Each structure stands twice: as structure tokens, then as C-alpha cells.
Short mmCIF file of C-alpha atoms in Angstrom, two decimals:
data_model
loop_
_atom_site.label_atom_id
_atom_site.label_comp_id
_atom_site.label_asym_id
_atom_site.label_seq_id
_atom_site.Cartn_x
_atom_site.Cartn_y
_atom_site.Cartn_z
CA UNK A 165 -16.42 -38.68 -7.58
CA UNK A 166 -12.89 -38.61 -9.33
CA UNK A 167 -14.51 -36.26 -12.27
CA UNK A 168 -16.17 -33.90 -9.83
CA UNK A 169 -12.88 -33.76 -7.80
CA UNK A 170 -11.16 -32.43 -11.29
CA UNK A 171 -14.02 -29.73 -11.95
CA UNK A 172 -13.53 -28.39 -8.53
CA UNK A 173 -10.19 -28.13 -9.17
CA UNK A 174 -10.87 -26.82 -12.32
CA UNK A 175 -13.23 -24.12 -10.81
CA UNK A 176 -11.23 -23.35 -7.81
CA UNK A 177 -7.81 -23.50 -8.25
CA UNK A 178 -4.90 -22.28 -10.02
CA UNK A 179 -2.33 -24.91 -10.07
CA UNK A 180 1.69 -24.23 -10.61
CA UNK A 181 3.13 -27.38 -12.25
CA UNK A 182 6.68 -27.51 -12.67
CA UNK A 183 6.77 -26.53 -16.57
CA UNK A 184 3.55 -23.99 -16.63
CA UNK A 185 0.49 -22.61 -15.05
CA UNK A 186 -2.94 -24.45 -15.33
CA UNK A 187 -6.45 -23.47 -14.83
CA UNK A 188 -5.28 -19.23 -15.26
CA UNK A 189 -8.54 -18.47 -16.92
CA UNK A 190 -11.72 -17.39 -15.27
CA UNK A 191 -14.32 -19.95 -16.95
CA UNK A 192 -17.19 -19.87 -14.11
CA UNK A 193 -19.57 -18.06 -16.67
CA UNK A 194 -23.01 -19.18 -17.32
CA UNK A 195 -23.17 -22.44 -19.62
CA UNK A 196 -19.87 -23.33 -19.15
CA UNK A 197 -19.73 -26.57 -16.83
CA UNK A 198 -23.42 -28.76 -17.32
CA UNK A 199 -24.99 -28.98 -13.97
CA UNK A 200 -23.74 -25.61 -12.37
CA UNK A 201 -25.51 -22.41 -12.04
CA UNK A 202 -22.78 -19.60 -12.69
CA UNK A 203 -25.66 -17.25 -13.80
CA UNK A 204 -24.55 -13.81 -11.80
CA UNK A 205 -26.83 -13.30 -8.97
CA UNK A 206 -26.21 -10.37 -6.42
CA UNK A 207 -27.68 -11.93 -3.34
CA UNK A 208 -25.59 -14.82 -4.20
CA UNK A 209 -22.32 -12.11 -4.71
CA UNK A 210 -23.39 -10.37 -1.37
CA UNK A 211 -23.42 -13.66 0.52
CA UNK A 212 -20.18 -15.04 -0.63
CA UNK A 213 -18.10 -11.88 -0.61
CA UNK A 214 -16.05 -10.74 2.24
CA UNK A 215 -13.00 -8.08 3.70
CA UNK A 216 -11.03 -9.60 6.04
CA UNK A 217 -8.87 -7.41 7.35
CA UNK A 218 -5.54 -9.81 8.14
CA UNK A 219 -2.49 -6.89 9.54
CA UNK A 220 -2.98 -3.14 10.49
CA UNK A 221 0.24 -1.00 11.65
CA UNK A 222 1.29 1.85 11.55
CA UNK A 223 1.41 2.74 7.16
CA UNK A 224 0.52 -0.61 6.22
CA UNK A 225 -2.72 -2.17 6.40
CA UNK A 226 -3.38 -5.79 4.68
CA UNK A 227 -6.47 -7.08 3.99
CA UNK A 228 -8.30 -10.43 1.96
CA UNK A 229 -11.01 -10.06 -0.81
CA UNK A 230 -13.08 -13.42 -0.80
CA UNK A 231 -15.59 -14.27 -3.34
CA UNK A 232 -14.61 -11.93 -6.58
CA UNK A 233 -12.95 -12.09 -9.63
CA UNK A 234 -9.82 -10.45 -10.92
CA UNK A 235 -11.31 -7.81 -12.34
CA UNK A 236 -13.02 -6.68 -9.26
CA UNK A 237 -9.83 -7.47 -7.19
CA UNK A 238 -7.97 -4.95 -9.33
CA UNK A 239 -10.69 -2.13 -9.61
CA UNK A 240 -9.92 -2.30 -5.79
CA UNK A 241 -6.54 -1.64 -6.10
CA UNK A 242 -7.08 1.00 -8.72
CA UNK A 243 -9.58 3.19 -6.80
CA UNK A 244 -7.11 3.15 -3.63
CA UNK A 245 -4.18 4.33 -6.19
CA UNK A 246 -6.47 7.15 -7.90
CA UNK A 247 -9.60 7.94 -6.55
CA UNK A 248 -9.46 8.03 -2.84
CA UNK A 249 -8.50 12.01 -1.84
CA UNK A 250 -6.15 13.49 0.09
CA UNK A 251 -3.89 16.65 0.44
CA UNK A 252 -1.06 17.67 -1.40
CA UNK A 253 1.28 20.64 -2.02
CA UNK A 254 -0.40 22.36 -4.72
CA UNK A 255 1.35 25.84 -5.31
CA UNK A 256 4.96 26.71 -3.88
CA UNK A 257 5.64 30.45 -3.39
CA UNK A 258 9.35 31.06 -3.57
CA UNK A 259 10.42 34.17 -1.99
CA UNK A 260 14.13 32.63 -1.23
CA UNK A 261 16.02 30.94 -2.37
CA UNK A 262 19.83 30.46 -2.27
CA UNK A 263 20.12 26.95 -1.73
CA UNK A 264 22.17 24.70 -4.66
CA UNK A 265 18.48 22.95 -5.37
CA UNK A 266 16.49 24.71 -8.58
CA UNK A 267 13.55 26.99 -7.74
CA UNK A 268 11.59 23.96 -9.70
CA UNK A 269 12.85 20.77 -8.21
CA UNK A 270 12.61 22.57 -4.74
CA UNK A 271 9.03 22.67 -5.94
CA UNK A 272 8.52 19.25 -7.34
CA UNK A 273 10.12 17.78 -4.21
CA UNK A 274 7.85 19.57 -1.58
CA UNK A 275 4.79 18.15 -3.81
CA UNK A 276 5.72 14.81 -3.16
CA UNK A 277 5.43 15.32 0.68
CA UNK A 278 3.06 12.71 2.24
CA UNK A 279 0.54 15.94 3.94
CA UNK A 280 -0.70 14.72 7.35
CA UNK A 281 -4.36 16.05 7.08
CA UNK A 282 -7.84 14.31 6.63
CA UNK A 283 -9.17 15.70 3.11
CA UNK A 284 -12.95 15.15 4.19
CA UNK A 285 -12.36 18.28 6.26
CA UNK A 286 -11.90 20.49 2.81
CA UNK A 287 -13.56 21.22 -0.12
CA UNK A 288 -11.96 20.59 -3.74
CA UNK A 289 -10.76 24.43 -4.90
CA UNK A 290 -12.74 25.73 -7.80
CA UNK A 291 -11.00 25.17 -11.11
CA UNK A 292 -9.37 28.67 -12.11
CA UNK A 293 -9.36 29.72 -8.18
CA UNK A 294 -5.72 31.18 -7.73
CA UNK A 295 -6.65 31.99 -3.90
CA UNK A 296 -6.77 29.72 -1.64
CA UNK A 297 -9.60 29.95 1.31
CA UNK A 298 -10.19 28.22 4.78
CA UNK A 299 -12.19 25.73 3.17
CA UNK A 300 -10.18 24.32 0.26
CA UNK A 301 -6.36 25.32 1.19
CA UNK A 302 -3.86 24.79 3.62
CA UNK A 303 -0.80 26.48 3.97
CA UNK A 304 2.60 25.77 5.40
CA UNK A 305 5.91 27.83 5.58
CA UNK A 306 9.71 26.96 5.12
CA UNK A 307 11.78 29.44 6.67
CA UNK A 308 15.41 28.51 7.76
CA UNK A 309 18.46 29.68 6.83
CA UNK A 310 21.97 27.64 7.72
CA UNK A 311 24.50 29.36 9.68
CA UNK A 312 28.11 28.62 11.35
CA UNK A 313 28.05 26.68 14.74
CA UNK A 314 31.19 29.08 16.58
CA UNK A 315 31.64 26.53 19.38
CA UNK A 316 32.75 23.98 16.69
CA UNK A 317 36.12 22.60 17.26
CA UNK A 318 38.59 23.81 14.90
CA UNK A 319 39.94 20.92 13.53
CA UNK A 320 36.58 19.09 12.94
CA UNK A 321 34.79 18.79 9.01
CA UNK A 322 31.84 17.06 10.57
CA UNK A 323 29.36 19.08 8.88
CA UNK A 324 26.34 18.39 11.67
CA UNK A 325 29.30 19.78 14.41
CA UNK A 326 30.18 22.56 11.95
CA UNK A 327 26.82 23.89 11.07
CA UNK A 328 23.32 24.81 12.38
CA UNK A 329 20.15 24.09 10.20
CA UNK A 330 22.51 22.78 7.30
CA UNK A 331 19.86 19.92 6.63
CA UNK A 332 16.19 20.73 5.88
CA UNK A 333 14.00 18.26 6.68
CA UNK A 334 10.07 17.85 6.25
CA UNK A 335 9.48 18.84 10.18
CA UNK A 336 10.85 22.81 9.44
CA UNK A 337 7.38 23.15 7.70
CA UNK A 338 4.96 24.77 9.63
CA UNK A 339 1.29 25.05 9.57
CA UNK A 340 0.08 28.78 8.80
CA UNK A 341 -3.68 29.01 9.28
CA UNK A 342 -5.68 30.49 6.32
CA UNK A 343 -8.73 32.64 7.44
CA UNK A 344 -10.62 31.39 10.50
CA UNK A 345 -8.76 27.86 10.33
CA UNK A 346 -7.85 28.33 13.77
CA UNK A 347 -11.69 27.89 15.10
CA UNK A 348 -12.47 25.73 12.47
CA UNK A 349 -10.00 23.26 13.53
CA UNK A 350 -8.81 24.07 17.39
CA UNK A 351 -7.07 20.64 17.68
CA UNK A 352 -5.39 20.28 13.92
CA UNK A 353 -2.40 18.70 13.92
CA UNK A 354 -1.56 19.37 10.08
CA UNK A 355 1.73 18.54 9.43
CA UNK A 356 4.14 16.31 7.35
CA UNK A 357 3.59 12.42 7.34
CA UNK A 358 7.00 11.72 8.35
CA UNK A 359 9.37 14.44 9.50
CA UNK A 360 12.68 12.85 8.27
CA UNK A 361 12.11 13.55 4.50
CA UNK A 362 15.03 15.50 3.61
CA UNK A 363 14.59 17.99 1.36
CA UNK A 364 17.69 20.54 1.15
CA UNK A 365 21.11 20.81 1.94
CA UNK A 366 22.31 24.20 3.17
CA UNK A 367 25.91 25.84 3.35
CA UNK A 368 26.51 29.22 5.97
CA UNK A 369 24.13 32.14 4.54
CA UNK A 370 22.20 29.76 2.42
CA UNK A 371 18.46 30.37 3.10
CA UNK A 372 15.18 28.73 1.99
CA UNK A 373 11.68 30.81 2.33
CA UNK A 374 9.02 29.14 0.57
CA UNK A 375 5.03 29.61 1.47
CA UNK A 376 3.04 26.28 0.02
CA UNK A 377 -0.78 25.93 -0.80
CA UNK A 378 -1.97 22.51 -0.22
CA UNK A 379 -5.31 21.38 -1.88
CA UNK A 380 -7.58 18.08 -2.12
CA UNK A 381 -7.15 15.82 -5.14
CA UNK A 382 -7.60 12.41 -6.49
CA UNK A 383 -4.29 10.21 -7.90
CA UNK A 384 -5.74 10.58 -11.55
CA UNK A 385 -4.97 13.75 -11.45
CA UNK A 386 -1.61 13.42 -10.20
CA UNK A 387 0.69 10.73 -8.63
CA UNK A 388 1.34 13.55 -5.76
CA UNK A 389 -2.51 13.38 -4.28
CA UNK A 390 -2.20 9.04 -4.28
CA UNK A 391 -2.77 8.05 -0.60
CA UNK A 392 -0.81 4.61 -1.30
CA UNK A 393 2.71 3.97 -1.81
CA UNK A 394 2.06 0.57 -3.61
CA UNK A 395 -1.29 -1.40 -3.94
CA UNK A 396 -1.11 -4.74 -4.95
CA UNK A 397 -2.66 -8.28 -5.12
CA UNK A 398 -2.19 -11.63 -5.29
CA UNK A 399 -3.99 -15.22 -5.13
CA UNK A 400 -3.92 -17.26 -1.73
CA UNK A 401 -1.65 -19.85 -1.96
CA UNK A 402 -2.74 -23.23 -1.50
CA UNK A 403 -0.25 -26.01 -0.42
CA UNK A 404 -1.05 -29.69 0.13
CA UNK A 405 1.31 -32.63 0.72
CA UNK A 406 -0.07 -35.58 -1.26
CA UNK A 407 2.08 -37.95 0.53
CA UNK A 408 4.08 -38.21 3.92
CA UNK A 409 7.02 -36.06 3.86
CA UNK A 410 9.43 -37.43 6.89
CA UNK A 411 13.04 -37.34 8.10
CA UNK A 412 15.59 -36.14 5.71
CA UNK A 413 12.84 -35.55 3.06
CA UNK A 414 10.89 -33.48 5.42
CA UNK A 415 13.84 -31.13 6.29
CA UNK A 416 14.58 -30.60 2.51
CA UNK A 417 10.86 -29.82 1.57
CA UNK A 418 10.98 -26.98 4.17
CA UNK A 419 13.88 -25.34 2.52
CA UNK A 420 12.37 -25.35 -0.50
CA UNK A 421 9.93 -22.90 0.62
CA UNK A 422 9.97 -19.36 2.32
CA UNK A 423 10.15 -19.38 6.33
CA UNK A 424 7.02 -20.10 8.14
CA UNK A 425 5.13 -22.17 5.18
CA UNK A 426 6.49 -25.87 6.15
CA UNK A 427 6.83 -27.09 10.06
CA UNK A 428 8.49 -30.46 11.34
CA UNK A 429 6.71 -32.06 13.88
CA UNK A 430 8.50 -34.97 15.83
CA UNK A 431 5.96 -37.49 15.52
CA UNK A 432 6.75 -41.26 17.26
CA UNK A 433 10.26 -40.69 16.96
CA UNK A 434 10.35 -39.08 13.09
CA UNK A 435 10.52 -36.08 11.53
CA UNK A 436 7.22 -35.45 9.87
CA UNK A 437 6.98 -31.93 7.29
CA UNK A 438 3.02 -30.61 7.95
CA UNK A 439 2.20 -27.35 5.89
CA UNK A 440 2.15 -24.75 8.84
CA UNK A 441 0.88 -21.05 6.94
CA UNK A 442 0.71 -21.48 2.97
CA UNK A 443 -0.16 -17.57 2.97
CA UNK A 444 3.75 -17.01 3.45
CA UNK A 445 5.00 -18.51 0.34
CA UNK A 446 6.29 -16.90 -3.11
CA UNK A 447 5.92 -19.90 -4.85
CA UNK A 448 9.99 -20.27 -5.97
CA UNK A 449 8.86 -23.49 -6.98
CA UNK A 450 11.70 -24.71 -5.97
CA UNK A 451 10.55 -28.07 -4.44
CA UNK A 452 10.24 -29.15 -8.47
CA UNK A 453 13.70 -29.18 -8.76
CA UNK A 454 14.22 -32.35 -6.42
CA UNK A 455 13.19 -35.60 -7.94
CA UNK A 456 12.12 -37.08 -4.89
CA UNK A 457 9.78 -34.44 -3.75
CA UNK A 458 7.92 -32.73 -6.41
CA UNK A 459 5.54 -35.59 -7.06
CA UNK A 460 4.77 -35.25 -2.87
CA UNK A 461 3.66 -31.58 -3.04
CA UNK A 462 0.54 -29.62 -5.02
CA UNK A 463 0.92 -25.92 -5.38
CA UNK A 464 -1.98 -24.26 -6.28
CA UNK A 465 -3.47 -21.02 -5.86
CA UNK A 466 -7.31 -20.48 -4.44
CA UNK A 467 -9.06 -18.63 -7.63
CA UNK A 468 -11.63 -15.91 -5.76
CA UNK A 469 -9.06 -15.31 -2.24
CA UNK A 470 -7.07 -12.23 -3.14
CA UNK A 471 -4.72 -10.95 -0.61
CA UNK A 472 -4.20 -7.42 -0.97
CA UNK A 473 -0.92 -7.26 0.25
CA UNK A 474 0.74 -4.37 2.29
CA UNK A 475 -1.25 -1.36 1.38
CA UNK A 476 1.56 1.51 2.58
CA UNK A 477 -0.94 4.48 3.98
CA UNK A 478 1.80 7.38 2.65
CA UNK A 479 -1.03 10.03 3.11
CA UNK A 480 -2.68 9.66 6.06
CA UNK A 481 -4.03 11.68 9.34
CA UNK A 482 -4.01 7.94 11.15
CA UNK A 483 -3.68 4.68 9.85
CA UNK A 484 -7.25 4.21 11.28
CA UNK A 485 -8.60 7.21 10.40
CA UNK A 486 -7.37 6.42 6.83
CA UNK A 487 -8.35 2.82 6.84
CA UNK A 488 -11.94 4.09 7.33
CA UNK A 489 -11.08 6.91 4.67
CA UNK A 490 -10.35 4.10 2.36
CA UNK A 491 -13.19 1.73 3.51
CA UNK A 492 -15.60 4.84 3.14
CA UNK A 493 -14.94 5.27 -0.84
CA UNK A 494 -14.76 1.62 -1.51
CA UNK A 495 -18.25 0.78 -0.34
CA UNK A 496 -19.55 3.94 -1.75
CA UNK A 497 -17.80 2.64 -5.37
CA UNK A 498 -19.35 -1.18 -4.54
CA UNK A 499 -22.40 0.08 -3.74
CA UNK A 500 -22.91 1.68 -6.97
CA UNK A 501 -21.87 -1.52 -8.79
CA UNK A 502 -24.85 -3.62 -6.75
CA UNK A 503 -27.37 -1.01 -8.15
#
């Protein structure tokens, strides 16, 4: 019983000992452990594997991966950073200028502005197209030009009291409809993400006029068109007390490890440390640096349960409507690797 408890453990777990990491290898192939069957099988794959979907707010969405390996885990997180499409700021017409910021970073800044607009509505442009159409472009305009505020007190150097339109922020763009846009999409709200992203600062007679092209593309092609700030992974965490922690002890243990993981329960009069939500921890490993306690406690790591942790929706019409964006391409890319 002993020996099969150590091959689950061996299978299952990734354990964090207090001078290294054991069990970090993936060794569940066929022929590898006498007695087990670790031939691939996709009705076994489909049965086991699972999205839970743990935390969905507004720009972050987290979500669990049960029942794959660490390869599959991370092709995941590669197709939401470079092949799931959205809309970005393709081409930048400048027809003024005076601001202090470069014709070119002016650019380069306005293509890095999260575009609020579901790409399934638009077609990718034609490579060599220079003009945009209803169907593959959208276009926005910057027009605003900084001038003196004459009501301004005199003796004040607040600039926000001194002058109008002397910040430029992502909400002075403005949706211009290409073609027939306007009965193609009656109800658009195209538009900025967020509409605090400074871009310029203007002084009196300073002007921006810009017109901008916004197309569909894929990360791969360029960081812009990624619909994720960060996309990232980890292994559940896996706590067990081997012993009972209580009193003094029991206090101690739960500062060893991020808020939330260990609880005290008042049990008959003691203090008695229960693990409360492992999924919290960072695994300091900080409980191995007490004498008394790091013989108590087994940190480990469950081998297929990947948490894919706080998936920031940068480019999205909706944090629903790009959750199912997201969900859409993913089973389309599993679905090819079942066939």
C-alpha cells in the first residue's frame, strides 16, 4: 500500500522540499510504471479534461485546465497571446501636427491602443490593399487643438486651470464610418478600451489632427493586435498538514504562508491551523525555515491542474463577448488536435 502511495505521488504530484524540486518531469508515458496503462487514448483525454472557469470581471478572466500536460497548458496560453484576432491601429494619417511628440512615436503610441471592437465583424484586408473598405477597416479621428482658459486666475500655474484640451487622452478619438458602416452596424459602439490612456501633452496653439485605419490581425504578426495583456500558468498548489499544528505553532505556520491559505479554528479550547484555500499560495517556502514546522507540512503541486491565472482582456468589445471570442478559437484549435 506504502509503494503504491509513492507512485501516486510520483505520478501526481510535484513536491517542493526545502533544498529542491522533486517529481518536475512528466514520466506518465507508455511503459514507464508496470501495471499502468499511460498509452494515449482520446476518449480517455476527452473524459478527464476540463475548463473551469474560477473568476470573470471586468479585463480579467481566470480559468483551470484539468487533465493535460504542460505542453498543452502552454499552447493555450500561446494561442490567446498570438492567434486569437482583434483590431488595431494599422495606418496613422498625420495631417497635424505641432505637438512636442514625433510624427512616429505619435504613431507607435496610437497602435498600442486597446480598439474596443469585435474583429469577427471584419474581414482581414488583402495584403498590398492601401484602401481601406467597410468590411476590413475602421477609422477614427484625432482632432483637438489646446488653447488658453481666459477665466483662469492670474496668479495660478495649475496647468488643468490654465488650459483647455492641454491633455489628449484615448476618449478624443472618434469613430468615422467608412462606406455604408453606418447600416452595417446601427448600434456600434467602436471606441477605445479605456478612455484614460494619455497620449499627448499640448501647450496654447499646439494641435493634433491625425485620421487612423484600424484592421484585424493576429499577435504573431504584431504585439499591437494581442488581445491579452499577460497569459500565464501555473500548477495547483497542494498543501497538507502531516501532523496537528496547534497554539503557538499554529499561528506561526499561518504566517508562513500568503493570506487566506492557513485558518485557526478554536477547537476544545486550542488553537488548531487547518489548510483553508491552498490555491492562494506562492509557495515562499518559508515554513522550511522553522525547525519545528517544516517536518509538519507537505507542499506539493497537483501535476495535470493548471490555473491559468488572470488573463487581462486588453482588447475586448466585452469581457463576455471576448471570453466567448477566446473560447471560440480555442475549441476550434483543440478540435483539430482530437482529429
Amino acid at each position: 500500500m506504502a509503494a503504491k502511495r509513492s507512485m501516486d505521488e510520483l505520478r501526481e504530484r510535484v513536491v517542493l522540499g526545502e533544498f529542491g524540486v522533486r517529481n518536475v518531469h512528466t514520466t506518465d508515458f507508455p511503459g514507464n510504471y508496470p501495471g499502468y496503462d499511460d498509452a494515449w487514448d482520446q476518449r480517455r483525454f476527452e473524459e478527464a479534461f476540463r475548463v473551469d472557469v474560477v473568476r470573470e470581471e471586468d479585463g480579467v478572466l481566470e480559468f483551470d485546465m484539468v487533465g493535460i500536460d504542460a505542453a498543452i497548458a502552454n499552447a493555450f496560453r500561446r494561442i490567446l497571446l498570438a492567434e486569437v484576432p482583434t483590431m488595431a491601429v494599422e495606418k496613422v494619417f498625420v495631417y497635424n501636427n505641432t505637438s512636442i511628440v514625433q510624427d512616429e512615436i505619435l504613431a507607435h503610441r496610437l497602435g498600442l491602443i486597446p480598439i474596443r471592437a469585435d474583429p469577427r465583424l471584419f474581414e482581414y484586408r488583402n495584403q498590398g490593399d492601401e484602401e481601406g473598405t467597410e468590411i476590413d477597416t475602421l477609422q477614427f479621428q484625432l482632432k483637438i487643438k489646446c488653447s488658453r482658459n481666459p477665466q483662469a486666475a492670474k496668479e495660478s500655474s495649475d496647468p488643468n486651470e490654465l488650459y483647455f484640451n492641454h491633455k489628449v487622452y484615448s476618449k478624443h478619438m472618434t469613430w468615422v464610418p467608412l462606406g455604408n458602416q453606418t447600416d452595417l452596424f446601427p448600434d456600434a459602439d467602436f471606441r477605445p478600451v479605456h478612455d484614460d490612456i494619455l497620449i499627448a501633452l499640448l501647450r496654447p496653439g499646439q494641435e493634433i489632427d491625425v485620421l487612423m485605419h484600424c484592421v484585424k490581425g493576429i499577435g504573431k504578426d504584431h504585439a499591437k493586435f494581442s488581445p491579452v495583456a499577460t497569459a500565464s500558468y501555473r500548477l495547483l498548489p497542494d498543501i497538507t498538514l502531516l501532523q496537528p499544528v496547534e497554539d503557538e505553532a499554529a499561528e506561526t505556520l499561518q504566517k508562513c504562508f500568503s493570506p487566506g491559505v492557513i485558518e485557526i479554528q478554536n477547537i476544545k479550547g486550542k488553537k488548531v491551523a487547518r489548510v483553508a484555500n491552498a490555491r492562494l499560495d506562492t509557495f515562499s517556502r518559508e515554513v522550511f525555515r522553522h525547525e519545528g514546522l517544516k517536518n509538519l507540512v507537505r507542499l506539493a503541486r497537483v501535476r495535470n491542474h493548471y490555473i491559468s491565472a488572470k488573463v487581462w482582456l486588453a482588447r475586448s468589445t466585452a469581457s463576455g463577448k471576448m471570453r466567448g471570442k477566446c473560447w471560440s478559437h480555442l475549441q476550434a484549435e483543440a478540435a483539430q488536435w482530437q482529429c
